[in-house]
Amino acid sequence: MPAGTALVIGYGNPGRKDDGLGPALAEAVVARGFAGVSVEQSYQLMVEDAARVAEHDLVVFADAHHTCEPPFLLTEVEPDPAPGFSTHSASPGAVLSLAREHFGATARAYVLGIRGYDLESFEEGLTDQARANLDQAIDFIGPFLEARGEHD
Amino acid sequence: MSTSSKSRRIVIEPVTRVEGHGKVTILLDDNGEVEQARLHIVEFRGFERFIQGRPYWELPVAVQRLCGICPVSHHLCAAKAVDWIVGGELLTRTAEKMRRLMHYGQIFQSHALHFFHLSSPDLLFGFDSPVENRHVFGVAAAFPELAKQGILMRKYGQEVIRLTSGKKVHGTGAIPGGINKNLSLPERDFLLEDLDRMKEWGRSAVKIAKDYTLENLSDIAGFGTFPSNHLSIVRADGAMDLYHGGLRAIDADGNRIFDHVDSRKYLDVLAEGVRSWSYMKFPYIKSIGPQDGWYRVGPLSRINTCDFIDTPEAEECRREFMELGGGGPVHVTMAYHWARMIELLHAIEKIAELLDDKDLQGEDLVVEGEPRNEGIAIIEAPRGTLFHHYRVGDDDLVEMANLIVSTTSNNEPMNRAVESVAKEYLSGQEITEGLLNHVEVAIRAYDPCLSCATHALGQMPLTVRLVSADGDVIDERTRN
């Protein structure tokens, strides 16, 4: 059993094609039932996610990525107190910043951006390419969570 | 900010701390004076078409895709409309009270977020304060307890939503003719744990907004302010009712234009106009016409239109608030914040009232009746009156959908506020960050939701278009 707890927040809009990659990854993590791993799904990150982040040692923000090299890009999150475009939705860095400032969070946090292609259509379901990228992201995230973020 | 000397247009983009994407265009005349200002909103009207052809029972869940900010309002409004389609509009006590609890949770969390995290920087630091302070992290640094309260109030409202709808976002609690769960005693007790703290913070929030308004009244009374009509639903006895009621509209002097209009008759009293320069519709009161029939919605309008509030603390606050109007409606745009906090207090009072009601543990959850082909419903969303109108075929598939969201109703008022502020603060002056923020402050007072619908990393779908006075597009840029 690895030390500490982990949280996966998969966010995005499943009604906008590949924008649903984050929630799809969250569902896959739930289906695999990793010990000590909590999962949240949401449309977008919100300020109150800071309180949830502070309850864990490792946090993975899973989202669709519009421009990264496929299949996905893992990036460590730094606290970012800069104002975002809107605070009705918050960036991972902003959430981490609030978590540390107000709730004493010590979690390490990563963004798992999964390459998507169609994020505009009002349709549910992923494109075939995005589905393939998701499958590779799922293969990666299992061992990553099991190791609580220790990776090469 | 970008400028074009050729067209003399000044474009402020984006409007920060407002949902989604907006663009403000200020057109200067030959003397450098403000000639016209417009707020452009990127709106995805494709949604109404998206849900055509889907079975009606999907609507309460599907419409939540429309907006990640107030999905509960769309969920409940669609459910109310579908209630009519299944002939189940007379809900059981448990079903109606569960929906109301969900709705007050939504009002509470949305108002808390707007006040503490979007508007408080303007109020606490002033419109001209350095840009590095004018955001929630500036508040967090200077007033850490206030910022934390805002987060926890938002979290509490989300817990109310989770326990009534099944999920914090895109829940399924409201179904045609009722709900799919009641509130268990452990769930009720969980919400009771923090209730007193939330009420206390709600009272404090009203005081902050009231003190700000009264202490700065000489500066803000005329800020983006103008007389207007106001519209909301009210209960049969005239009380504020955010979940159900008849339409009431008043004019700038407080005279009633129409009253207790059944939601299904909304097209008898309202119409939607269009403008060549905006994708958004411009609703207006039919009897007055498109020129002068525009109206405001939202917290300010609801406080103005109702006769009273049926919770004691919020009612006391309302009476004090209405003194601003000197016997008539309050038109001060910046008073939206005070009105919003009165509603926040009302919402937590209603939550307390409902948590004490054993009907929430009832087992009678759904009713059915004679099916119909049309359903129309109105609800007071956090930002204002929300309309959902659907027609379905005999095959149960949606044939027509018409939605009027509150930001659409406030479209004309926001444009007027922008123009008013631009004329007063931007004409012939250097365009500083502080001055630009005056325009944004006026827009933020309405808490508009310019839902962006997609937000993926690496993509911020904002298109800026510069159009010359003769209609030629001279520049266009999309920010990724």
XYZ file of C-alpha atoms in Angstrom:
632
model
C 0.000 0.000 0.000
C 1.543 3.327 -1.035
C 1.732 6.116 1.494
C -0.753 8.969 1.405
C -3.924 9.551 -0.506
C -4.463 10.684 -4.053
C -7.199 12.658 -5.761
C -8.067 12.697 -9.449
C -10.245 15.556 -10.666
C -11.411 14.938 -14.222
C -13.100 17.995 -15.630
C -14.598 19.111 -18.888
C -17.859 19.047 -20.806
C -18.819 15.599 -22.130
C -21.435 17.337 -24.276
C -18.681 18.964 -26.335
C -16.986 15.887 -27.812
C -13.328 15.646 -26.775
C -13.794 18.230 -24.023
C -15.106 15.213 -22.114
C -11.659 13.593 -21.928
C -11.140 14.623 -18.293
C -14.406 13.120 -17.010
C -13.764 10.023 -19.152
C -10.416 9.492 -17.468
C -12.050 9.976 -14.066
C -14.609 7.291 -14.901
C -11.849 4.914 -15.914
C -10.017 5.485 -12.625
C -13.228 4.804 -10.688
C -13.741 1.592 -12.655
C -10.288 0.363 -11.684
C -10.852 1.038 -7.979
C -7.365 2.020 -6.875
C -6.855 1.908 -3.110
C -6.563 5.307 -1.456
C -7.516 7.169 -4.622
C -10.544 9.493 -4.614
C -12.095 10.712 -7.832
C -14.095 13.829 -8.668
C -15.746 14.786 -11.925
C -16.803 18.265 -12.755
C -17.547 20.598 -15.582
C -14.775 22.941 -14.586
C -12.516 23.603 -11.645
C -13.998 25.778 -8.933
C -12.538 27.635 -5.978
C -13.999 25.178 -3.483
C -11.923 22.410 -5.043
C -9.121 23.959 -2.996
C -10.593 22.453 0.180
C -10.733 19.012 -1.417
C -7.195 19.277 -2.761
C -5.920 20.012 0.748
C -7.193 16.640 1.974
C -4.768 14.702 -0.233
C -1.071 14.165 -0.798
C -1.185 13.842 -4.577
C -3.623 15.525 -6.943
C -4.057 14.940 -10.668
C -6.105 17.425 -12.672
C -7.204 15.595 -15.805
C -8.364 17.739 -18.693
C -8.519 17.816 -22.464
C -5.555 19.497 -24.103
C -6.033 21.194 -27.413
C -2.444 21.581 -28.538
C -0.061 19.166 -26.839
C 1.714 16.357 -28.636
C -0.430 13.216 -28.470
C -1.244 11.190 -26.540
C -0.963 13.341 -23.406
C 1.180 15.765 -21.463
C 1.885 15.500 -17.749
C 2.959 18.736 -16.099
C 3.643 19.487 -12.462
C 1.466 22.324 -11.210
C 2.943 25.312 -9.456
C 0.734 27.537 -7.301
C -0.390 30.400 -9.475
C -1.916 33.355 -7.672
C -2.313 35.288 -10.902
C -5.875 36.239 -11.739
C -7.460 34.045 -14.320
C -9.845 35.126 -16.974
C -12.689 34.166 -14.724
C -12.852 32.945 -11.176
C -16.142 31.114 -11.720
C -13.776 28.572 -13.126
C -10.262 28.346 -11.769
C -6.985 27.105 -13.168
C -5.183 24.178 -11.511
C -2.499 26.584 -10.326
C -5.103 28.885 -8.817
C -6.808 26.019 -7.015
C -3.473 24.831 -5.646
C -2.623 28.354 -4.557
C -5.900 28.728 -2.670
C -5.459 25.265 -1.157
C -2.048 26.172 0.221
C -3.030 29.670 1.315
C -6.254 28.826 3.124
C -6.253 25.132 3.884
C -2.606 24.318 4.534
C -2.302 22.007 1.571
C 0.974 20.240 0.985
C -0.137 18.148 -1.973
C 1.949 17.728 -5.078
C -0.231 18.385 -8.078
C -0.058 17.507 -11.752
C -2.080 18.332 -14.813
C -2.688 15.416 -17.119
C -3.654 17.044 -20.384
C -4.981 14.521 -22.875
C -4.892 15.572 -26.480
C -8.324 16.195 -27.939
C -9.280 17.340 -31.413
C -12.954 18.330 -31.562
C -13.985 20.486 -28.638
C -16.652 22.528 -30.349
C -19.375 20.176 -31.558
C -22.486 19.872 -29.400
C -22.201 16.106 -29.304
C -21.370 13.482 -26.764
C -18.678 10.882 -27.365
C -14.973 11.136 -28.086
C -13.332 11.145 -31.489
C -11.438 7.966 -32.363
C -8.083 9.723 -32.012
C -8.996 11.143 -28.621
C -10.219 7.722 -27.488
C -6.865 6.236 -28.435
C -5.055 8.965 -26.491
C -7.312 8.356 -23.519
C -6.479 4.659 -23.543
C -2.779 5.463 -23.315
C -3.407 8.008 -20.562
C -5.298 5.370 -18.588
C -2.438 2.918 -18.997
C -0.100 5.572 -17.624
C -2.193 6.920 -14.758
C -2.680 3.592 -12.985
C 0.982 2.986 -12.113
C 1.452 6.714 -11.523
C -1.284 6.758 -8.897
C -0.125 3.488 -7.397
C 3.315 5.015 -6.969
C 1.754 8.230 -5.619
C 3.321 10.323 -8.260
C 6.817 8.912 -8.186
C 7.866 8.602 -11.787
C 10.804 8.960 -14.087
C -6.380 46.352 -25.103
C -6.064 47.073 -28.795
C -6.726 50.248 -30.709
C -7.169 51.255 -34.288
C -6.581 54.854 -35.177
C -8.251 54.311 -38.533
C -11.589 53.376 -37.068
C -11.006 55.064 -33.715
C -12.375 52.023 -31.946
C -11.028 50.974 -28.592
C -11.567 47.350 -27.798
C -11.323 46.010 -24.271
C -10.934 42.286 -24.233
C -11.567 40.132 -22.461
C -13.868 41.341 -19.721
C -12.095 39.713 -16.847
C -13.885 38.107 -13.930
C -17.029 37.647 -15.998
C -18.084 34.222 -17.167
C -17.105 33.139 -20.630
C -16.100 35.740 -23.099
C -17.157 39.252 -23.786
C -15.788 42.103 -25.768
C -16.380 45.767 -25.259
C -16.117 48.100 -28.211
C -15.983 51.812 -27.612
C -16.396 54.016 -30.655
C -14.931 57.483 -30.432
C -16.023 60.431 -32.542
C -13.737 62.869 -34.338
C -13.234 64.857 -31.150
C -12.134 61.832 -29.174
C -15.404 61.711 -27.280
C -17.253 58.471 -26.704
C -19.858 58.063 -29.368
C -21.078 54.596 -28.580
C -20.133 51.587 -26.488
C -21.238 48.032 -26.974
C -20.817 44.835 -25.033
C -20.455 41.911 -27.397
C -21.161 38.501 -25.989
C -20.060 35.248 -27.555
C -23.077 33.049 -27.134
C -23.676 29.564 -28.417
C -27.205 29.667 -29.721
C -26.662 26.265 -31.262
C -27.820 24.621 -28.095
C -31.511 25.024 -28.835
C -30.952 23.142 -32.061
C -28.742 20.582 -30.340
C -31.589 19.324 -28.196
C -34.075 19.080 -31.049
C -34.737 15.452 -31.875
C -33.877 14.217 -28.391
C -36.486 12.556 -26.191
C -38.078 15.017 -23.787
C -37.142 13.050 -20.686
C -33.480 13.763 -21.380
C -34.015 17.516 -21.120
C -33.399 18.083 -17.377
C -29.988 16.441 -17.689
C -29.101 17.502 -21.238
C -29.712 21.228 -20.700
C -27.113 21.312 -17.964
C -24.559 21.096 -20.756
C -25.577 24.641 -21.569
C -23.726 26.111 -18.644
C -21.213 24.934 -16.110
C -21.930 27.913 -13.906
C -25.614 27.521 -13.142
C -26.498 24.013 -14.343
C -28.928 23.602 -11.444
C -31.083 26.460 -12.709
C -31.294 24.894 -16.165
C -31.873 21.458 -14.625
C -34.796 22.697 -12.539
C -36.316 24.924 -15.200
C -36.245 22.124 -17.759
C -37.740 19.734 -15.204
C -40.533 22.211 -14.490
C -41.256 22.492 -18.206
C -41.217 18.721 -18.644
C -43.580 18.401 -15.671
C -46.206 19.965 -17.928
C -45.381 17.592 -20.756
C -45.982 14.545 -18.550
C -48.974 16.170 -16.829
C -47.099 16.109 -13.541
C -46.940 19.802 -12.745
C -48.663 19.413 -9.375
C -45.724 17.932 -7.524
C -45.861 16.079 -4.248
C -44.802 18.068 -1.200
C -41.582 16.092 -0.937
C -40.714 16.643 -4.598
C -41.349 20.369 -4.563
C -39.463 20.912 -1.321
C -36.493 18.860 -2.488
C -36.327 20.920 -5.665
C -36.593 24.130 -3.682
C -33.802 23.016 -1.384
C -31.632 22.304 -4.424
C -32.486 25.725 -5.839
C -31.673 27.622 -2.644
C -28.371 25.744 -2.490
C -27.651 27.000 -5.991
C -28.595 30.588 -5.140
C -26.456 30.487 -1.995
C -23.315 29.149 -3.627
C -23.599 31.269 -6.759
C -24.190 34.522 -4.894
C -21.358 33.739 -2.478
C -18.958 33.070 -5.312
C -19.891 36.199 -7.178
C -19.652 38.470 -4.170
C -16.556 37.108 -2.472
C -14.532 36.112 -5.488
C -15.624 38.269 -8.395
C -16.878 41.548 -7.003
C -15.263 41.960 -3.617
C -11.967 43.158 -5.127
C -13.852 46.062 -6.716
C -15.623 46.860 -3.479
C -12.736 46.349 -1.063
C -9.968 47.951 -3.069
C -11.817 50.465 -5.202
C -12.242 50.697 -8.942
C -8.939 52.436 -9.503
C -6.799 50.139 -7.413
C -3.745 48.508 -8.990
C -4.593 45.594 -11.217
C -2.416 43.281 -9.140
C -4.870 43.715 -6.254
C -8.096 43.509 -8.156
C -8.658 39.807 -7.976
C -9.512 37.176 -5.469
C -5.898 36.604 -4.522
C -5.599 40.244 -3.579
C -8.591 39.739 -1.310
C -7.030 36.558 0.041
C -3.888 38.447 0.959
C -5.589 41.437 2.553
C -8.694 39.750 3.990
C -7.857 36.050 4.334
C -10.857 35.176 6.478
C -13.237 36.771 4.004
C -11.776 34.849 1.097
C -11.960 31.612 3.033
C -15.563 32.278 4.017
C -16.400 32.720 0.361
C -14.868 29.359 -0.506
C -16.634 27.555 2.327
C -19.998 29.170 1.604
C -19.653 28.095 -1.977
C -18.734 24.600 -0.791
C -21.778 24.442 1.490
C -24.120 25.359 -1.334
C -22.506 22.697 -3.481
C -23.093 20.111 -0.752
C -26.795 21.058 -0.688
C -26.857 20.529 -4.441
C -25.015 17.222 -4.199
C -27.407 15.822 -1.612
C -30.524 16.894 -3.484
C -29.457 16.208 -7.046
C -27.040 13.334 -6.606
C -23.981 15.235 -7.875
C -22.475 18.672 -7.416
C -22.442 19.244 -11.157
C -24.928 17.847 -13.654
C -27.096 16.033 -11.157
C -30.167 14.028 -11.955
C -32.369 14.779 -8.933
C -35.242 16.474 -10.756
C -37.075 14.144 -13.119
C -40.320 14.549 -15.063
C -43.098 14.922 -12.497
C -40.900 14.919 -9.423
C -37.556 13.865 -8.037
C -35.620 10.630 -7.762
C -34.520 10.887 -4.145
C -35.486 12.389 -0.839
C -33.155 13.714 1.848
C -32.163 11.066 4.366
C -31.807 11.961 8.027
C -28.016 11.525 7.957
C -27.879 13.829 4.921
C -30.040 16.377 6.719
C -27.861 16.192 9.824
C -24.755 16.684 7.705
C -26.184 19.922 6.307
C -27.302 21.066 9.749
C -23.732 20.858 11.066
C -22.587 24.031 9.312
C -25.917 25.805 9.036
C -25.452 28.286 11.887
C -22.037 29.292 10.600
C -23.453 29.851 7.124
C -26.251 32.031 8.489
C -23.773 34.074 10.464
C -21.561 34.584 7.444
C -24.644 35.440 5.389
C -25.534 38.214 7.826
C -21.968 39.501 7.668
C -22.043 39.498 3.882
C -25.195 41.622 3.840
C -23.534 44.073 6.211
C -20.425 44.353 4.042
C -22.520 45.034 0.939
C -24.827 47.472 2.745
C -21.999 49.399 4.384
C -20.149 49.625 1.088
C -23.220 50.937 -0.710
C -24.165 53.527 1.905
C -20.623 54.710 2.602
C -19.913 55.195 -1.098
C -23.352 56.245 -2.209
C -22.294 59.651 -3.450
C -19.780 57.990 -5.788
C -21.812 55.021 -6.952
C -25.368 56.330 -7.069
C -24.903 57.493 -10.623
C -22.401 54.877 -11.696
C -23.854 53.069 -14.712
C -27.250 53.919 -13.327
C -30.442 54.670 -15.223
C -34.166 54.271 -14.640
C -35.575 51.057 -16.063
C -38.362 48.537 -16.020
C -37.837 45.494 -13.800
C -39.124 41.941 -14.198
C -39.286 38.785 -12.076
C -41.678 36.132 -10.941
C -43.497 36.620 -7.632
C -45.635 34.343 -5.500
C -49.428 34.667 -5.642
C -49.384 36.816 -2.487
C -46.624 39.050 -3.861
C -43.779 37.472 -1.909
C -40.368 36.917 -3.455
C -40.346 33.362 -4.781
C -37.244 32.195 -6.605
C -38.670 28.813 -7.640
C -42.194 29.433 -8.879
C -44.677 32.232 -9.473
C -46.306 34.536 -11.984
C -44.500 37.178 -14.017
C -44.577 40.721 -12.702
C -43.114 43.750 -14.479
C -42.902 47.247 -13.050
C -41.905 50.500 -14.689
C -39.260 52.942 -13.503
C -41.724 54.520 -11.060
C -42.834 51.198 -9.643
C -46.163 51.007 -11.470
C -47.138 47.508 -12.504
C -47.030 46.868 -16.233
C -48.404 43.342 -15.825
C -48.802 41.057 -12.876
C -49.166 37.361 -12.089
C -48.865 36.343 -15.730
C -48.827 32.563 -15.980
C -45.496 31.240 -17.264
C -47.261 29.597 -20.198
C -48.412 33.039 -21.377
C -44.976 34.639 -21.436
C -45.135 35.219 -25.173
C -48.274 37.321 -24.632
C -46.243 39.893 -22.721
C -42.641 39.506 -23.923
C -40.942 39.450 -27.326
C -37.353 39.058 -28.439
C -35.677 41.565 -30.740
C -32.389 41.251 -32.615
C -29.602 43.695 -33.420
C -27.312 43.437 -36.411
C -24.153 43.676 -34.287
C -24.929 41.044 -31.637
C -25.668 37.325 -31.607
C -27.707 37.795 -28.457
C -31.395 38.517 -28.490
C -32.860 41.625 -26.885
C -36.081 40.778 -25.036
C -38.654 43.497 -24.392
C -42.097 44.052 -22.962
C -44.527 43.802 -25.855
C -46.958 46.466 -24.701
C -44.173 49.065 -24.581
C -42.252 47.971 -27.650
C -38.575 47.304 -28.457
C -37.390 50.879 -27.997
C -38.393 51.374 -24.371
C -39.672 47.952 -23.361
C -36.332 46.541 -22.225
C -36.105 45.574 -18.597
C -33.684 44.421 -15.948
C -33.723 41.079 -14.133
C -31.804 39.597 -11.238
C -31.406 40.421 -7.553
C -32.031 44.172 -7.879
C -35.177 43.595 -9.923
C -36.477 40.851 -7.649
C -36.151 43.047 -4.568
C -37.876 45.848 -6.461
C -40.768 43.791 -7.792
C -41.710 41.712 -4.760
C -44.022 43.035 -2.029
C -42.135 41.294 0.735
C -39.718 38.460 1.536
C -41.119 35.617 3.581
C -38.067 35.060 5.782
C -37.655 37.482 8.684
C -34.027 38.545 8.444
C -34.029 39.036 4.690
C -37.311 40.942 4.929
C -35.811 43.319 7.475
C -32.884 43.831 5.100
C -35.241 44.394 2.164
C -37.089 47.151 4.009
C -33.834 48.905 4.746
C -32.702 48.437 1.144
C -35.870 49.932 -0.314
C -35.246 53.181 1.553
C -32.634 53.818 -1.150
C -35.449 54.176 -3.661
C -37.292 56.802 -1.625
C -40.629 55.074 -2.094
C -39.960 53.792 -5.610
C -37.750 51.152 -7.172
C -33.998 51.250 -6.594
C -32.180 51.825 -9.878
C -28.606 52.084 -8.598
C -26.686 49.513 -10.609
C -24.072 48.966 -7.915
C -26.903 48.153 -5.475
C -27.144 44.800 -7.262
C -24.443 43.636 -4.830
C -26.440 44.550 -1.730
C -29.595 42.994 -3.220
C -27.632 39.857 -4.076
C -26.477 39.451 -0.488
C -30.037 39.919 0.809
C -31.012 37.032 -1.439
C -28.076 35.005 -0.148
C -29.384 35.516 3.394
C -32.891 34.638 2.216
C -31.559 31.450 0.629
C -29.856 30.240 3.786
C -32.974 31.099 5.817
C -35.043 28.996 3.407
C -32.513 26.168 3.602
C -32.841 26.227 7.400
C -36.619 26.219 7.105
C -36.601 23.262 4.732
C -34.098 21.205 6.714
C -36.557 21.406 9.605
C -39.365 20.039 7.420
C -40.136 16.319 7.653
C -41.605 16.357 4.149
C -38.039 16.078 2.888
C -37.973 12.523 4.182
C -41.234 11.646 2.389
C -41.462 8.701 0.019
C -43.997 10.060 -2.472
C -41.642 11.388 -5.119
C -43.309 11.386 -8.561
C -46.693 12.164 -10.091
C -47.993 11.582 -13.587
C -50.981 12.892 -15.486
C -52.335 13.475 -18.941
C -49.428 14.091 -21.336
C -49.158 17.294 -23.357
C -47.071 18.372 -26.339
C -45.808 21.600 -24.804
C -44.077 22.656 -21.626
C -43.123 26.145 -20.486
C -41.458 27.051 -17.215
C -39.869 30.018 -15.527
C -37.483 30.054 -12.597
C -35.457 32.782 -10.938
C -31.860 31.739 -11.547
C -29.130 33.493 -9.553
C -28.647 36.013 -12.338
C -32.327 36.540 -13.091
C -35.426 35.190 -14.740
C -34.882 32.051 -16.820
C -37.384 30.755 -19.391
C -37.522 27.238 -20.880
C -40.084 26.463 -23.579
C -40.333 23.108 -25.370
C -42.658 21.451 -27.866
C -42.507 17.712 -28.413
C -44.003 15.540 -31.118
C -46.222 12.512 -30.656
C -43.028 10.487 -30.920
C -41.833 12.161 -27.668
C -38.963 13.906 -29.454
C -38.248 17.602 -28.955
C -39.400 19.614 -31.966
C -38.773 23.137 -30.673
C -36.857 24.722 -27.830
C -36.704 28.368 -26.846
C -34.613 29.517 -23.919
C -34.329 33.049 -22.595
C -31.482 33.220 -20.106
C -31.117 36.028 -17.614
C -28.005 37.465 -19.217
C -30.040 37.866 -22.404
C -32.683 39.850 -20.544
C -29.959 42.037 -19.052
C -28.353 42.516 -22.459
C -29.756 45.978 -23.126
C -29.202 47.204 -19.534
C -25.580 46.047 -19.630
C -25.038 47.879 -22.903
C -26.544 51.002 -21.382
C -24.385 50.642 -18.296
C -21.258 50.288 -20.407
C -22.128 53.308 -22.492
C -22.982 55.387 -19.444
C -19.726 54.546 -17.704
C -17.674 54.970 -20.865
C -19.100 58.416 -21.484
C -18.395 59.503 -17.934
C -14.985 57.984 -17.361
C -13.309 57.296 -20.691
C -14.135 60.263 -22.863
C -11.050 62.251 -23.777
C -8.938 60.694 -21.064
C -5.997 58.405 -21.009
C -7.202 54.849 -20.904
C -5.684 53.484 -17.757
C -6.250 50.081 -16.204
C -8.328 51.733 -13.516
C -10.558 53.428 -16.047
C -10.962 50.235 -17.997
C -12.000 48.522 -14.827
C -14.834 51.033 -14.366
C -16.396 49.532 -17.463
C -15.834 46.024 -16.217
C -17.218 46.888 -12.770
C -20.464 48.061 -14.351
C -20.798 44.773 -16.245
C -19.880 42.638 -13.250
C -22.684 44.182 -11.182
C -25.086 42.149 -13.325
C -23.121 38.926 -12.754
C -23.483 37.993 -16.406
C -22.879 34.424 -17.434
C -21.252 34.403 -20.847
C -20.895 30.688 -20.822
C -17.900 29.509 -22.733
C -19.048 25.889 -22.774
C -15.579 24.590 -23.467
C -12.393 25.436 -21.692
C -9.769 22.895 -22.571
C -6.123 23.545 -21.841
C -4.440 25.463 -24.586
C -7.657 26.840 -25.928
C -9.442 30.025 -24.983
C -11.936 30.578 -27.746
C -12.039 34.331 -27.812
C -12.471 36.089 -31.119
C -11.862 39.795 -31.381
C -13.196 41.612 -34.397
C -12.609 45.192 -35.317
C -15.268 46.659 -37.565
C -15.031 50.091 -39.091
C -17.852 52.578 -38.871
C -18.953 51.627 -42.373
C -19.196 47.957 -41.432
C -15.924 46.639 -42.850
C -14.052 44.113 -40.773
C -10.591 45.599 -40.474
C -9.086 43.050 -38.119
C -9.927 39.768 -36.471
C -7.968 37.789 -33.961
C -8.687 34.613 -32.076
C -6.904 34.059 -28.835
C -5.776 30.504 -28.208
